[in-house]
Each structure stands twice: as structure tokens, then as C-alpha cells.
Short mmCIF file of C-alpha atoms in Angstrom, two decimals:
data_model
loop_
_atom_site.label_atom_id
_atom_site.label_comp_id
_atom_site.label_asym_id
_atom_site.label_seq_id
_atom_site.Cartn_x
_atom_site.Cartn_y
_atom_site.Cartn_z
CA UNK A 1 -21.40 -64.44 -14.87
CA UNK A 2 -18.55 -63.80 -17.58
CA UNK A 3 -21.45 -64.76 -20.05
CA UNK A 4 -24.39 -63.83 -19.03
CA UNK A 5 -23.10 -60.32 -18.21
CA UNK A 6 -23.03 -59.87 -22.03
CA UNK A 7 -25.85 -61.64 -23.31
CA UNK A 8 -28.41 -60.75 -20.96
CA UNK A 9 -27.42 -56.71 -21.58
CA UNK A 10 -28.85 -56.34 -25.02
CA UNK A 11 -32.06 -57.43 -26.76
CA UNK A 12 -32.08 -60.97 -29.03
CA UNK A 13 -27.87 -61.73 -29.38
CA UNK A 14 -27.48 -63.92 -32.09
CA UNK A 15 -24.00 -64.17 -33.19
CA UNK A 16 -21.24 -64.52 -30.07
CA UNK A 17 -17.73 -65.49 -30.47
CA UNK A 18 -15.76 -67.14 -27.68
CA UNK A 19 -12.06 -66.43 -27.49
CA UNK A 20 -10.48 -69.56 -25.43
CA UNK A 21 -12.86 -71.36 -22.89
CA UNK A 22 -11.91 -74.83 -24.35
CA UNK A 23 -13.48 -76.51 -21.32
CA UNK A 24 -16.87 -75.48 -22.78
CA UNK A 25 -18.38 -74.36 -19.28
CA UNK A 26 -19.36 -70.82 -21.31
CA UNK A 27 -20.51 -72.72 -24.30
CA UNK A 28 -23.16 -74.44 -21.51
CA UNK A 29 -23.47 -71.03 -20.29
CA UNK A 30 -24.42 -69.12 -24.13
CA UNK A 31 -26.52 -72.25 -24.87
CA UNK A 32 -29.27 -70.75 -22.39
CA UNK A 33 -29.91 -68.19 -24.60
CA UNK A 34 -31.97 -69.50 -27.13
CA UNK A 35 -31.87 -66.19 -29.24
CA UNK A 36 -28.90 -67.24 -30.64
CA UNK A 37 -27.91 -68.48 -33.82
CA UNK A 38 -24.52 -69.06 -34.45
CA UNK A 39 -21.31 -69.26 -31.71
CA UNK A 40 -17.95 -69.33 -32.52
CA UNK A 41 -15.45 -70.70 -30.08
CA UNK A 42 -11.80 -70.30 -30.93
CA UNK A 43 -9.34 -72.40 -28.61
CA UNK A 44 -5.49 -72.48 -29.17
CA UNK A 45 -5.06 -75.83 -27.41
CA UNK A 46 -7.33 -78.87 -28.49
CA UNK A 47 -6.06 -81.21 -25.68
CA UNK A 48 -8.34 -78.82 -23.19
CA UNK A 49 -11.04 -79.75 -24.85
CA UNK A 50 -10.38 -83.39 -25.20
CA UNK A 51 -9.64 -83.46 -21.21
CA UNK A 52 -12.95 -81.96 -20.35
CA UNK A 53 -14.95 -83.82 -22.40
CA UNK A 54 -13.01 -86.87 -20.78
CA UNK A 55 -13.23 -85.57 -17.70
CA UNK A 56 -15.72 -83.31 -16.92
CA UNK A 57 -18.56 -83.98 -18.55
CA UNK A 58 -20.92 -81.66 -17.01
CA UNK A 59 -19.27 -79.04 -17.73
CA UNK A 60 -17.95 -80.13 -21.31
CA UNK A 61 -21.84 -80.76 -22.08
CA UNK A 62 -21.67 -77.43 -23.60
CA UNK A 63 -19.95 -78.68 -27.09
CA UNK A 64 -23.34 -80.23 -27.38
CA UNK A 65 -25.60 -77.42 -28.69
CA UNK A 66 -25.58 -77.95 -32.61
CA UNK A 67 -25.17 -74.15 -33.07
CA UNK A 68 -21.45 -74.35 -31.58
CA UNK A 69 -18.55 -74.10 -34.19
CA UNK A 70 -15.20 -75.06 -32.99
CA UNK A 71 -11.91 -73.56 -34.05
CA UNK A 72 -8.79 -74.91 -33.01
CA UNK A 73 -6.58 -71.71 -34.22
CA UNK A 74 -5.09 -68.79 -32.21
CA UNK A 75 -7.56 -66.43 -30.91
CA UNK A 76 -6.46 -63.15 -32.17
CA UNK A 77 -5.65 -64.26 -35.32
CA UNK A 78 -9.14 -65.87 -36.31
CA UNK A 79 -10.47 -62.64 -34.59
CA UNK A 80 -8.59 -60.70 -37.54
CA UNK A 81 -9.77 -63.30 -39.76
CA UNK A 82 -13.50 -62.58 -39.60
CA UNK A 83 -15.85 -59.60 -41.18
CA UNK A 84 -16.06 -56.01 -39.48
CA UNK A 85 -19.25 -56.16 -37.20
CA UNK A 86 -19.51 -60.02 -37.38
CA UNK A 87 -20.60 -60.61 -34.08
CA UNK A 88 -23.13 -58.89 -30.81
CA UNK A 89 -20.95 -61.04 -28.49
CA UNK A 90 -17.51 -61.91 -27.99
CA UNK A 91 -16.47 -63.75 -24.33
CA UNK A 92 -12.61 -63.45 -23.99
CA UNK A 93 -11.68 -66.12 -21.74
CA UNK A 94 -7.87 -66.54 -22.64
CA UNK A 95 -5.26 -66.06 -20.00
CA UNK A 96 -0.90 -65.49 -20.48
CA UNK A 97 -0.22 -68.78 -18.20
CA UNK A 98 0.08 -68.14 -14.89
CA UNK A 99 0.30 -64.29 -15.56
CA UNK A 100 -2.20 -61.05 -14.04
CA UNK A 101 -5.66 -61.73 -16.18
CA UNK A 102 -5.09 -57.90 -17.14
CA UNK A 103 -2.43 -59.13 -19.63
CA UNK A 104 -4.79 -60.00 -22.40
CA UNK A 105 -6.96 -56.23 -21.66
CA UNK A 106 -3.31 -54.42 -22.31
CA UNK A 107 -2.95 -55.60 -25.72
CA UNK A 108 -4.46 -52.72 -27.72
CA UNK A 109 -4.17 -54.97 -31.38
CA UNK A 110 -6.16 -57.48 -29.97
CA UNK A 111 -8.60 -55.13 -28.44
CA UNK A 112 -9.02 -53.33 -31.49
CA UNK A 113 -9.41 -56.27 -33.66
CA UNK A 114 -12.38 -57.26 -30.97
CA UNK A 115 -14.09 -53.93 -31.44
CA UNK A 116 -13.45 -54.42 -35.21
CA UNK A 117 -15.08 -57.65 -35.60
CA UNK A 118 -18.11 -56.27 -33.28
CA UNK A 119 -21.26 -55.18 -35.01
CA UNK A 120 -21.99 -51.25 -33.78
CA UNK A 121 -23.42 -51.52 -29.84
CA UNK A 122 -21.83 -54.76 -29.59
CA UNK A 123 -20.23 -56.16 -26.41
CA UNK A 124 -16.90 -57.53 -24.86
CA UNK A 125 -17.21 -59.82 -22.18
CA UNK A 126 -13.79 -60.43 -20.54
CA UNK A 127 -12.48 -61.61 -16.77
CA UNK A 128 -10.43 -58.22 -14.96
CA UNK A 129 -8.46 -58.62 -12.02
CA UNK A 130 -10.06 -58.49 -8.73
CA UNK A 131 -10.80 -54.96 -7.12
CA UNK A 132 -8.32 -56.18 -3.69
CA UNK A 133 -5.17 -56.37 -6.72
CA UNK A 134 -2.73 -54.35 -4.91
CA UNK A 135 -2.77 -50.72 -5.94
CA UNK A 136 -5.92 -51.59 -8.02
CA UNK A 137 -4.48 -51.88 -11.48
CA UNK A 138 -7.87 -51.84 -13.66
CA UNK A 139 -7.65 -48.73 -13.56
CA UNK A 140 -4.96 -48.99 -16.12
CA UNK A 141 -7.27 -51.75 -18.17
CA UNK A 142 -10.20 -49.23 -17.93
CA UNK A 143 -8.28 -46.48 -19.76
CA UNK A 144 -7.23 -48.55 -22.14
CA UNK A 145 -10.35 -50.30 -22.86
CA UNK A 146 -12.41 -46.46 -23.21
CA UNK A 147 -9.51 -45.69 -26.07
CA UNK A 148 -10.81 -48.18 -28.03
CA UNK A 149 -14.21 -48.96 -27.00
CA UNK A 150 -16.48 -45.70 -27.94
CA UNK A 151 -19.57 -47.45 -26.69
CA UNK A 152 -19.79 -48.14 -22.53
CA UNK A 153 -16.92 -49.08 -20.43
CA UNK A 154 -17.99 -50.84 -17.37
CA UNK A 155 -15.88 -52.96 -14.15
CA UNK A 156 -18.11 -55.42 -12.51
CA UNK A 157 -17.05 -58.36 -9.97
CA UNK A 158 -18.18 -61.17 -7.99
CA UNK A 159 -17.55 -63.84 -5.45
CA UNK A 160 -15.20 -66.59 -6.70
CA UNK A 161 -13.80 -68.45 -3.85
CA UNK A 162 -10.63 -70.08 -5.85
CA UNK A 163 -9.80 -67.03 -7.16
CA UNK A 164 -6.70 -64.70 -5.42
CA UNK A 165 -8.51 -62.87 -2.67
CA UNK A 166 -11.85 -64.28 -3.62
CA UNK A 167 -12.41 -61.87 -6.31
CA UNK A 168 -13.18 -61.60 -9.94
CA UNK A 169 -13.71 -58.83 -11.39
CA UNK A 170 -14.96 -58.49 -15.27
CA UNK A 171 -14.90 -55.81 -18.17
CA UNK A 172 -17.67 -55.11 -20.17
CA UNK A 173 -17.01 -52.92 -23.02
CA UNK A 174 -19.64 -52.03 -25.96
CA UNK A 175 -18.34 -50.60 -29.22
CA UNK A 176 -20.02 -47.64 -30.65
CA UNK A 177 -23.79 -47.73 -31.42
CA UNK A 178 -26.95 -48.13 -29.85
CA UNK A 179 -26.00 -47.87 -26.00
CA UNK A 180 -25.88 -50.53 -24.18
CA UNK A 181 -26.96 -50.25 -20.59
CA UNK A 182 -24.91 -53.50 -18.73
CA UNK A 183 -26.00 -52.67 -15.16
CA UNK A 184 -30.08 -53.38 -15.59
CA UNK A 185 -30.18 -56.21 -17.97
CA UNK A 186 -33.05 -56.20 -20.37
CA UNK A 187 -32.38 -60.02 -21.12
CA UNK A 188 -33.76 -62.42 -18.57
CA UNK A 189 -33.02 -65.81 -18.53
CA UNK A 190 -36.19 -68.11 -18.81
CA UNK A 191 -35.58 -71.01 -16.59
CA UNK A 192 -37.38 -73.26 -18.73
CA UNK A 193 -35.01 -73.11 -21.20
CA UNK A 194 -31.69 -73.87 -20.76
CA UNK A 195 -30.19 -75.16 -24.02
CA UNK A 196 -27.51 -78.06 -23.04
CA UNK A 197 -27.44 -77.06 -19.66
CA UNK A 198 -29.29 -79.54 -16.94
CA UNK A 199 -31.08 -76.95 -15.09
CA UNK A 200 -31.19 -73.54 -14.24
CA UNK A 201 -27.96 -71.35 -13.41
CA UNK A 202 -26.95 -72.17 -9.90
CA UNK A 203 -25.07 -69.07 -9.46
CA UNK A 204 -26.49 -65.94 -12.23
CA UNK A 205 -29.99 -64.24 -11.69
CA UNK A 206 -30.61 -60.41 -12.58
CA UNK A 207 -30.29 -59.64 -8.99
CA UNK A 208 -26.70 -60.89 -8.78
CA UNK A 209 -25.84 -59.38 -12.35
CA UNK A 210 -27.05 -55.83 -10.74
CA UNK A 211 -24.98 -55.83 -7.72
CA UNK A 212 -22.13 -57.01 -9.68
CA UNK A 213 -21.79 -53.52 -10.47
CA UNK A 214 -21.74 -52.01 -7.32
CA UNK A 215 -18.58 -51.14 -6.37
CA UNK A 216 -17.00 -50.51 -2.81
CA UNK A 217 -15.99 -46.34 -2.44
CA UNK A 218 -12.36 -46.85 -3.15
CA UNK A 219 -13.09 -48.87 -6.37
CA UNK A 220 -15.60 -46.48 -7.64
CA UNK A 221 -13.46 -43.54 -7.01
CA UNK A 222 -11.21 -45.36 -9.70
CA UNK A 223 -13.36 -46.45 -12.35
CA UNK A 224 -16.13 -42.81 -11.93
CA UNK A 225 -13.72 -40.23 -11.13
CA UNK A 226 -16.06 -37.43 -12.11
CA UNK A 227 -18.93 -39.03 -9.40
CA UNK A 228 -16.26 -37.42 -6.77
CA UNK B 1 -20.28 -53.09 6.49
CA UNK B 2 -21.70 -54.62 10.07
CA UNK B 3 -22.08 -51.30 11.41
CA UNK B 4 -23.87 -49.25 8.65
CA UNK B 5 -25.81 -52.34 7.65
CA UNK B 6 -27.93 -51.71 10.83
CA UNK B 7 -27.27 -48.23 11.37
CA UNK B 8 -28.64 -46.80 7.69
CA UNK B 9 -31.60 -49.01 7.72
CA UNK B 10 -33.35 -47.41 10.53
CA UNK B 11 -34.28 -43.65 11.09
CA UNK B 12 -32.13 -41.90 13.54
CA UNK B 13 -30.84 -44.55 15.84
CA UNK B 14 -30.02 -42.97 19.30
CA UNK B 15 -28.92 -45.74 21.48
CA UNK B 16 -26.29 -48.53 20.25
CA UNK B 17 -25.02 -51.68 21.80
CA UNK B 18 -21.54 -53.12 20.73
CA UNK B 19 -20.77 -56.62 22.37
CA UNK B 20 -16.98 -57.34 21.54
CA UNK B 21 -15.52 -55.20 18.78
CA UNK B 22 -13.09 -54.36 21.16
CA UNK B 23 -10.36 -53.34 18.54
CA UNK B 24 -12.64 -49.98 18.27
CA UNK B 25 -13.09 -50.14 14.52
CA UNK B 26 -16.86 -50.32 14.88
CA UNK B 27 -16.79 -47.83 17.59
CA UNK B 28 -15.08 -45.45 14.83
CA UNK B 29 -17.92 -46.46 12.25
CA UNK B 30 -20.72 -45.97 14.78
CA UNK B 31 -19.44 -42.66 15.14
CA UNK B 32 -20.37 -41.19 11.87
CA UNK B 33 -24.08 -41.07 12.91
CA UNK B 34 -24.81 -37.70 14.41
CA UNK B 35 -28.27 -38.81 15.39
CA UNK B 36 -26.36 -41.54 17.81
CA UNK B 37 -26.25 -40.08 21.15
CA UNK B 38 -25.36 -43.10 23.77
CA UNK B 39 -22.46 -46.07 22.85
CA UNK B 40 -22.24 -48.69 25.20
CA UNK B 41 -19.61 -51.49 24.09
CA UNK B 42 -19.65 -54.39 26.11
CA UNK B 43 -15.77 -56.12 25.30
CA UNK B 44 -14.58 -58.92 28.08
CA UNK B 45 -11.16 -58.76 27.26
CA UNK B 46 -9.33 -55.15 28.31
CA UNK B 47 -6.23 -56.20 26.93
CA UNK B 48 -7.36 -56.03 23.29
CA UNK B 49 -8.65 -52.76 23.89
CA UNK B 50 -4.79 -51.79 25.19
CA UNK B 51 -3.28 -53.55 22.40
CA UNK B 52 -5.44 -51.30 19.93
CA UNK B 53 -4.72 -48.37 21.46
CA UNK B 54 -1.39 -48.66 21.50
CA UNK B 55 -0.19 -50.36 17.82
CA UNK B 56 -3.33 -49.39 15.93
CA UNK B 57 -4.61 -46.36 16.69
CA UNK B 58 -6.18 -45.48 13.21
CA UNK B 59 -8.37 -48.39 14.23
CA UNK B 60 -8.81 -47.44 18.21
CA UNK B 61 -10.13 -44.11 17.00
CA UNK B 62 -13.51 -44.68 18.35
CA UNK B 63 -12.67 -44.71 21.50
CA UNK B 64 -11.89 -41.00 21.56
CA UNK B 65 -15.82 -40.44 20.48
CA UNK B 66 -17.46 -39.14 24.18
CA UNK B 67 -20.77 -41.01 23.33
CA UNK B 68 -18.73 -44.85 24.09
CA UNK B 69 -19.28 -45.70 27.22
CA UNK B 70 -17.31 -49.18 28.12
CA UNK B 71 -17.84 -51.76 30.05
CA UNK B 72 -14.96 -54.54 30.81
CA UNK B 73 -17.47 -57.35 30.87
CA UNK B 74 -19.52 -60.67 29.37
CA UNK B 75 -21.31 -59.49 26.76
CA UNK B 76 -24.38 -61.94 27.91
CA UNK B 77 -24.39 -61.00 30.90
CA UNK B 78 -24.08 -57.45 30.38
CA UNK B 79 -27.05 -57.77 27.56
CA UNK B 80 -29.11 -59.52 30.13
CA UNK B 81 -28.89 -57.09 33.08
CA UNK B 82 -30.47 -53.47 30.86
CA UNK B 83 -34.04 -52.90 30.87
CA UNK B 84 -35.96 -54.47 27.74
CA UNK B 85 -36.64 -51.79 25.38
CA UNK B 86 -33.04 -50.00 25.54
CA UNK B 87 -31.20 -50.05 22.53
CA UNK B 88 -32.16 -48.87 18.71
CA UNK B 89 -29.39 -51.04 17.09
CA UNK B 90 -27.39 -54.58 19.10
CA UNK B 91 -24.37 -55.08 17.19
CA UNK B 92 -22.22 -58.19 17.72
CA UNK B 93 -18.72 -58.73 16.78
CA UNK B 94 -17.93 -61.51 19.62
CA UNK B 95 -16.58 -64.96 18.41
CA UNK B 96 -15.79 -68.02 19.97
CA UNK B 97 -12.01 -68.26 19.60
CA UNK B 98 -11.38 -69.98 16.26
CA UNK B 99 -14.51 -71.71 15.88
CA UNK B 100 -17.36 -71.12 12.90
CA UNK B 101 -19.05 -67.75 13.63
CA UNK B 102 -22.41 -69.11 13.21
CA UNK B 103 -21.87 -70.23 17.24
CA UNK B 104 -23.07 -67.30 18.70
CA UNK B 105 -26.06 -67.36 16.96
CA UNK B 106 -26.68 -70.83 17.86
CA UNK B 107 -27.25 -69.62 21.21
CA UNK B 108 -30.66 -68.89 21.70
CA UNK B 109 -30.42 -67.82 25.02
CA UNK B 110 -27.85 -64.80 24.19
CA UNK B 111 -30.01 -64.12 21.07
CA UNK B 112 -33.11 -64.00 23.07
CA UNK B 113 -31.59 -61.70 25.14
CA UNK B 114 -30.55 -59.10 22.66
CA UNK B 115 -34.18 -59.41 21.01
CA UNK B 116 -35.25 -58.21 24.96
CA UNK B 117 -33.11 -55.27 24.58
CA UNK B 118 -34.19 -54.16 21.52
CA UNK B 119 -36.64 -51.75 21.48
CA UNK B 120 -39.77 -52.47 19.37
CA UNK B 121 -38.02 -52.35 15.40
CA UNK B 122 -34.88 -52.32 17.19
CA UNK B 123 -32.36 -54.42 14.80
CA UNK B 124 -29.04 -56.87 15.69
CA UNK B 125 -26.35 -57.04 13.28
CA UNK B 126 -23.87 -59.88 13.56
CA UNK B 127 -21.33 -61.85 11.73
CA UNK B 128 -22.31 -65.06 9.79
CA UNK B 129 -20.71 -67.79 7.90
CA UNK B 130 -19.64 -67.52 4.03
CA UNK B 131 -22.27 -68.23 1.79
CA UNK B 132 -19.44 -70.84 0.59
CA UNK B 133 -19.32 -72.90 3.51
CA UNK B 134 -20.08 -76.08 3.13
CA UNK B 135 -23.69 -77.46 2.77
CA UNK B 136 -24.38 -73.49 3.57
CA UNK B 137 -24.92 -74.27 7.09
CA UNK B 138 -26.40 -70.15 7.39
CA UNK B 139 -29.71 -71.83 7.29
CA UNK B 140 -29.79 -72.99 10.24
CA UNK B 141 -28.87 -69.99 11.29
CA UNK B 142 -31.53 -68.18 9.80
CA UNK B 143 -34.11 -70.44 10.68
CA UNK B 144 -32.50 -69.72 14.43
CA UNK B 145 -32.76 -66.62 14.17
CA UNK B 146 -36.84 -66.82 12.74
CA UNK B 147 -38.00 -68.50 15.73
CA UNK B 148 -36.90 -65.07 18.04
CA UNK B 149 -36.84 -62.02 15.72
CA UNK B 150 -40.41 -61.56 14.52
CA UNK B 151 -39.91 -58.33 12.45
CA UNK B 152 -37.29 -59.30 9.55
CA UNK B 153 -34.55 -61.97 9.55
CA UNK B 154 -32.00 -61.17 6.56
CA UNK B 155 -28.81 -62.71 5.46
CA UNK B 156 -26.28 -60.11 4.01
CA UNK B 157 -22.68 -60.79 2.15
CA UNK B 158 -19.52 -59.15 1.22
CA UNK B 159 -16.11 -59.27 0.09
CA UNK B 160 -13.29 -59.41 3.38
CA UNK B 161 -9.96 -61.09 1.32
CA UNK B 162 -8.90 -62.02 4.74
CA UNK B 163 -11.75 -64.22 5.62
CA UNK B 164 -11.76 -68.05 4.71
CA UNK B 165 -13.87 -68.37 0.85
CA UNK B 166 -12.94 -64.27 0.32
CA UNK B 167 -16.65 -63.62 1.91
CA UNK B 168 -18.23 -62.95 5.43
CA UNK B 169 -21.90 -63.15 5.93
CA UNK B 170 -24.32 -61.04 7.69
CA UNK B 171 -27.22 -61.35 10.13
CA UNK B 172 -29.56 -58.24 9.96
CA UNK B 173 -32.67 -59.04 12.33
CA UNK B 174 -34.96 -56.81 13.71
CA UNK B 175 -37.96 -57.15 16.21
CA UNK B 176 -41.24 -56.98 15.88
CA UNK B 177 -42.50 -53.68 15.68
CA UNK B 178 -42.47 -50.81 13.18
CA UNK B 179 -40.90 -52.58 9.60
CA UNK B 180 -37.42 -52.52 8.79
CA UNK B 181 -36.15 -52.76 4.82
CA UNK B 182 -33.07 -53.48 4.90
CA UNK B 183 -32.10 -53.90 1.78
CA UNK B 184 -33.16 -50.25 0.70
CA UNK B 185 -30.87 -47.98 3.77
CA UNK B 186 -33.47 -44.89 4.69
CA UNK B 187 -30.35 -42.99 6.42
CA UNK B 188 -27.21 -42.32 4.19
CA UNK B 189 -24.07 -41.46 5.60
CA UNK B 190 -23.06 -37.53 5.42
CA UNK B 191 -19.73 -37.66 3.85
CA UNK B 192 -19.08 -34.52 5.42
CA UNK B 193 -19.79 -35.96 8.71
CA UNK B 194 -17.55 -38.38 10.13
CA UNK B 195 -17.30 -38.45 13.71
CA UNK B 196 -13.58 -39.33 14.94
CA UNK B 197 -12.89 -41.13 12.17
CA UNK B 198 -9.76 -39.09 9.18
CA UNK B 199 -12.61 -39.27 6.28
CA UNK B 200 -15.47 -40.60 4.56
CA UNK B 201 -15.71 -44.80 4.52
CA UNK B 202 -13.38 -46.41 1.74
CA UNK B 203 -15.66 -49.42 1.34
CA UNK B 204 -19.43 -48.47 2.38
CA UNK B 205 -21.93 -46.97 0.31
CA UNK B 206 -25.07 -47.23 -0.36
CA UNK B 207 -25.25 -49.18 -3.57
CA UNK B 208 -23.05 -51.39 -2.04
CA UNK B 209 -25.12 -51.94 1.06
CA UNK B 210 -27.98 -52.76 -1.53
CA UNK B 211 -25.96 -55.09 -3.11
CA UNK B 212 -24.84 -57.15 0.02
CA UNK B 213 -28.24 -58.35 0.15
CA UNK B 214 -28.31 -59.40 -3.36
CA UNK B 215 -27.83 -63.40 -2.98
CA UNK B 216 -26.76 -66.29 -6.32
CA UNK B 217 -29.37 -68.05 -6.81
CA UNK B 218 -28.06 -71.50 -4.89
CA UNK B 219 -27.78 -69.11 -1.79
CA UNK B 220 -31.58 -67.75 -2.72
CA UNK B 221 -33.06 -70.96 -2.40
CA UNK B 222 -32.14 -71.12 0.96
CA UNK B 223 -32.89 -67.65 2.56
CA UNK B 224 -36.35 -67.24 0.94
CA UNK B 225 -37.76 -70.75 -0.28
CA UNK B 226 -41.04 -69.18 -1.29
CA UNK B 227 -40.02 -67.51 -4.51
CA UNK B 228 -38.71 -71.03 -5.49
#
């Protein structure tokens, strides 16, 4: 979902950067997308890599599309590293250990530097905590993420049954440009083609990106105050 | 969800049946349909109707509606002695204790039953497993629930924290007669009307309704093998 939530929400994305994601699950994921040309994957810690491709191979298969570059460096710094308005994608997928996902979202220098390095009408894919967090604190990651992403700030969420109260929720943030409209996606997936992968995404269709942006009454009230 | 799931898919429903529910939670949702004008609930156990009232009476609410009419009995039974044709909507909120909720609609018998006291395009809404369960065992449950409903048979999901996976499931049949479209609610709820219960629903609405039919595709496969 954290992928395709991006990719499939604006027309031909060609360069995509992934921030962490060492196991290489998203890298299977982007590899669908045969539009693109270049990804990027930046992960602090090469021993995750190493494991998976041990490990878990199926999901480590990823690391074998020939347009994946791998950079074992610290995330925000090779995101200051690279041009202004390098990329259409960038997946965050980095986590504090153990710590609330919205860590990561509260860190306005790395935020910025991810609009930065953002081409105009680019997006950000990035995990959000789960709408049931008590005293729902996206709010807090959705004001921060509209002061620095002039584009479209949008909270989705699905199903994950390992995660805390079942829950994941995502932000999708596009920078300034041509507007990006995340909850009809104009980019299906054609399930004859699916890169590394071995088949067709058990989980992702457009119906399921949709509704991943319906929100219960309560959440909405949050994240579209003027609606009420 | 359970409630307005049936409820908003059908023009103005006039006669409900609730079999268990006897916390009167659904009782309080039932009452924000004006066009409602008989509530039977059919709960065996008086006692959690007592306990309700007395240490949760935000949730006993819908009791204090004057269209709930209750009855201290089996809900088979009960469903078995009205006159075919009766109700508009069947709701079912009646487990065996601990065991998978996919049980009661196992029971042919009971389901057979309700389908009697439907009217013609009449519609049941009930419980079912987690699209998570193991081996997704809803489908035999649907295909149950195929061989007596012979309008639509739809599975439905949402997010409940407190259930096992994060997600409860959703039966939405309906008899054979005029159509039902579930998926795209013909009644919405008049947040200005609310029956007995202190203000508008914090977690219904109608996108999300939409979306609780909106299934991954692994789950897909299942329900409605034909697109596959």
C-alpha cells in the first residue's frame, strides 16, 4: 500500500527514492511499475539487507530489478545530498526503534529536505500512526506536513493485523505543482507485469487504494475540519 | 457499522428485527431512522440488558426509544413464530459464547428462518469472521449464505481494535425481491436527527460504509470468483 499509494497517483513515475526499507519488500513493490527508470534506496544498516536476502527471499527478491541502486548511508543525509526536484517518488520507510512511527513526520529538516529533493507535484509516501492512537495524534503530523508540503496533504489507512490496534495509517504529501489527486489513482497496475515480483499484488487493487481514504467521522473531523 | 450497513441500503425501512444486541447499542443506532416505526429485539439473556442499564447507560440508550419492543426470548424461536413477510431489515448480533462468529451462520435452519421473515428485498445483517482468519474460512460462509438469500449475498469489513486481527466482518444478505446495492447506501443518516442517541455517529458515514465493501484483492478472489 505504502508504495503503490504514491506511484499509482500520478502519470509515468520514473525516478523514486526509498528512505530505509532494507528488507526490499517495497523495492518488489516499485518494481511493478514498469514506468520507472531509476530507484534509489538508502538504508542505514546493511546487515538488514544481508538477513533478508538470507532469509527471506521472497521478499528480498526485490534487490533484483537492475534499475535498483543501493546506498548504505544515512537517509537524511543522502536526501540532502541529491539535486532539488530529483525525484516524483520518495517512500519513507524509516522508523526511531521501537518509538511512535510519527517520530520521523515531526522532523521538519528532514521533511523539508524531502520536499526539496522532490521535482514540483511530486509525492511523499510515508507510514502514520493508526487512526485508534489515543487522542489521535496525526493531527499534529498533518499540520506539520501542510507547512511544508504546498501541494496535497492527505491521511489514508488500512488493515494490518501485526500492527498496534490493527491499523496503519499513511501520509501522502505532494510538493507544489501540478496537483496531485491521491484518492482516484490514475495509475493502474497491469497484472501482467510485475517486474521482480512473482505475481500480482495479493493485497493492493484501486478499489482498496480508494477506500483507504475514507475515514471514520471522528478521524475526518481531524484531518477536514472545514467539511464540519 | 452492522446497523446502518442494512438500514441505509434500503428505502425507508419500517419494521426491524434485533436478535441479541442486548447491550442496546444497536437499539440506539436503529434509532436514528425516523422512517423506522416498529423495534422488536429478541435478547435471551435479561440480565445483560440489567447490567447495561445500570453501568452503561450511554450504551443502553436505546432502550428509552418507544418504537423497541422486547422480548426475553430465543432468538430462533422467536424468528420462527412471526408471519413470513414481517420485517424490512433482520439484524443479528447473537454469538455462541466464545466460539468463531461464523457459527450462527452455519446454521441453516436459523438462517432460513430469518430469510422467511424478511419481506420480499428485506435484508439480514450479521457479524462475520476477519478477513484475516485463517484459510478465510468467510467462504463458506458466503457460499452458506448463497444457497438461502437469492437477492444479494455481500461480505463487508471494518476496523473494531478490540476484535482478534483489528477487523470484524460483515454479512449483508437480502432476499429475493426488489434489488438491493449495498455498497452504494440510498438513505443517509440526518445528522440532525438522532433518535435517543447525544449526537451524530463518531464512526459511520457514508464513504465509509462504501468503503467496508471495498475487499484486497486475496479477499476478492474469494467473494466474487468471476472477475478473476
Amino acid at each position: 500500500m505504502l508504495t503503490h499509494l504514491a506511484l499509482c497517483s500520478i502519470p509515468n513515475p520514473k525516478k523514486v527514492l526509498l528512505v530505509g526499507g532494507g528488507d526490499g519488500g517495497i523495492l518488489r513493490e516499485i518494481s511493478r511499475h514498469s514506468s520507472v527508470e531509476h530507484i534509489d534506496i538508502c538504508e542505514i544498516d546493511k546487515m538488514v539487507i544481508d538477513a533478508y536476502k538470507k532469509f527471506f527471499p521472497d521478499i528480498a527478491v526485490g534487490y533484483e530489478d537492475p534499475r535498483v541502486h543501493v546506498h548504505i548511508r544515512d537517509g537524511i543525509a543522502f536526501t540532502n545530498s541529491v539535486p532539488e526536484g530529483t525525484y516524483d517518488v520518495i517512500i519513507v520507510d524509516a522508523f526511531q526503534p521501537m518509538g511512535p512511527i510519527a517520530e520521523v513526520l515531526a522532523d521538519n529538516c528532514f521533511l523539508e529536505s524531502v520536499a526539496k529533493a522532490l521535482r514540483p507535484g511530486g509525492v511523499l509516501s510515508a507510514p502514520a500512526d493508526s487512526l485508534w492512537h489515543k487522542n489521535f495524534v496525526v493531527a499534529d503530523t498533518i499540520a506539520n506536513c501542510k507547512k511544508i508540503f504546498k501541494g496535497s496533504v492527505n491521511y489514508a489507512w488500512t488493515t494490518v493485523p501485526t500492527y498496534a490496534s490493527g491499523v496503519i495509517g499513511f501520509m501522502l504529501c505532494s510538493t507544489e505543482g501540478p496537483p496531485v489527486n491521491f484518492k482516484h489513482p490514475i495509475n493502474k497496475l497491469n497484472p501482467e507485469k510485475n517486474g521482480v515480483a512473482k505475481g500480482p499484488p495479493k493485497f493492493y487493487n484501486p478499489e482498496i487504494h480508494a477506500a483507504a481514504f475514507c475515514l471514520p467521522s471522528f478521524v475526518d473531523k481531524v484531518v477536514d475540519p472545514i467539511r464540519y
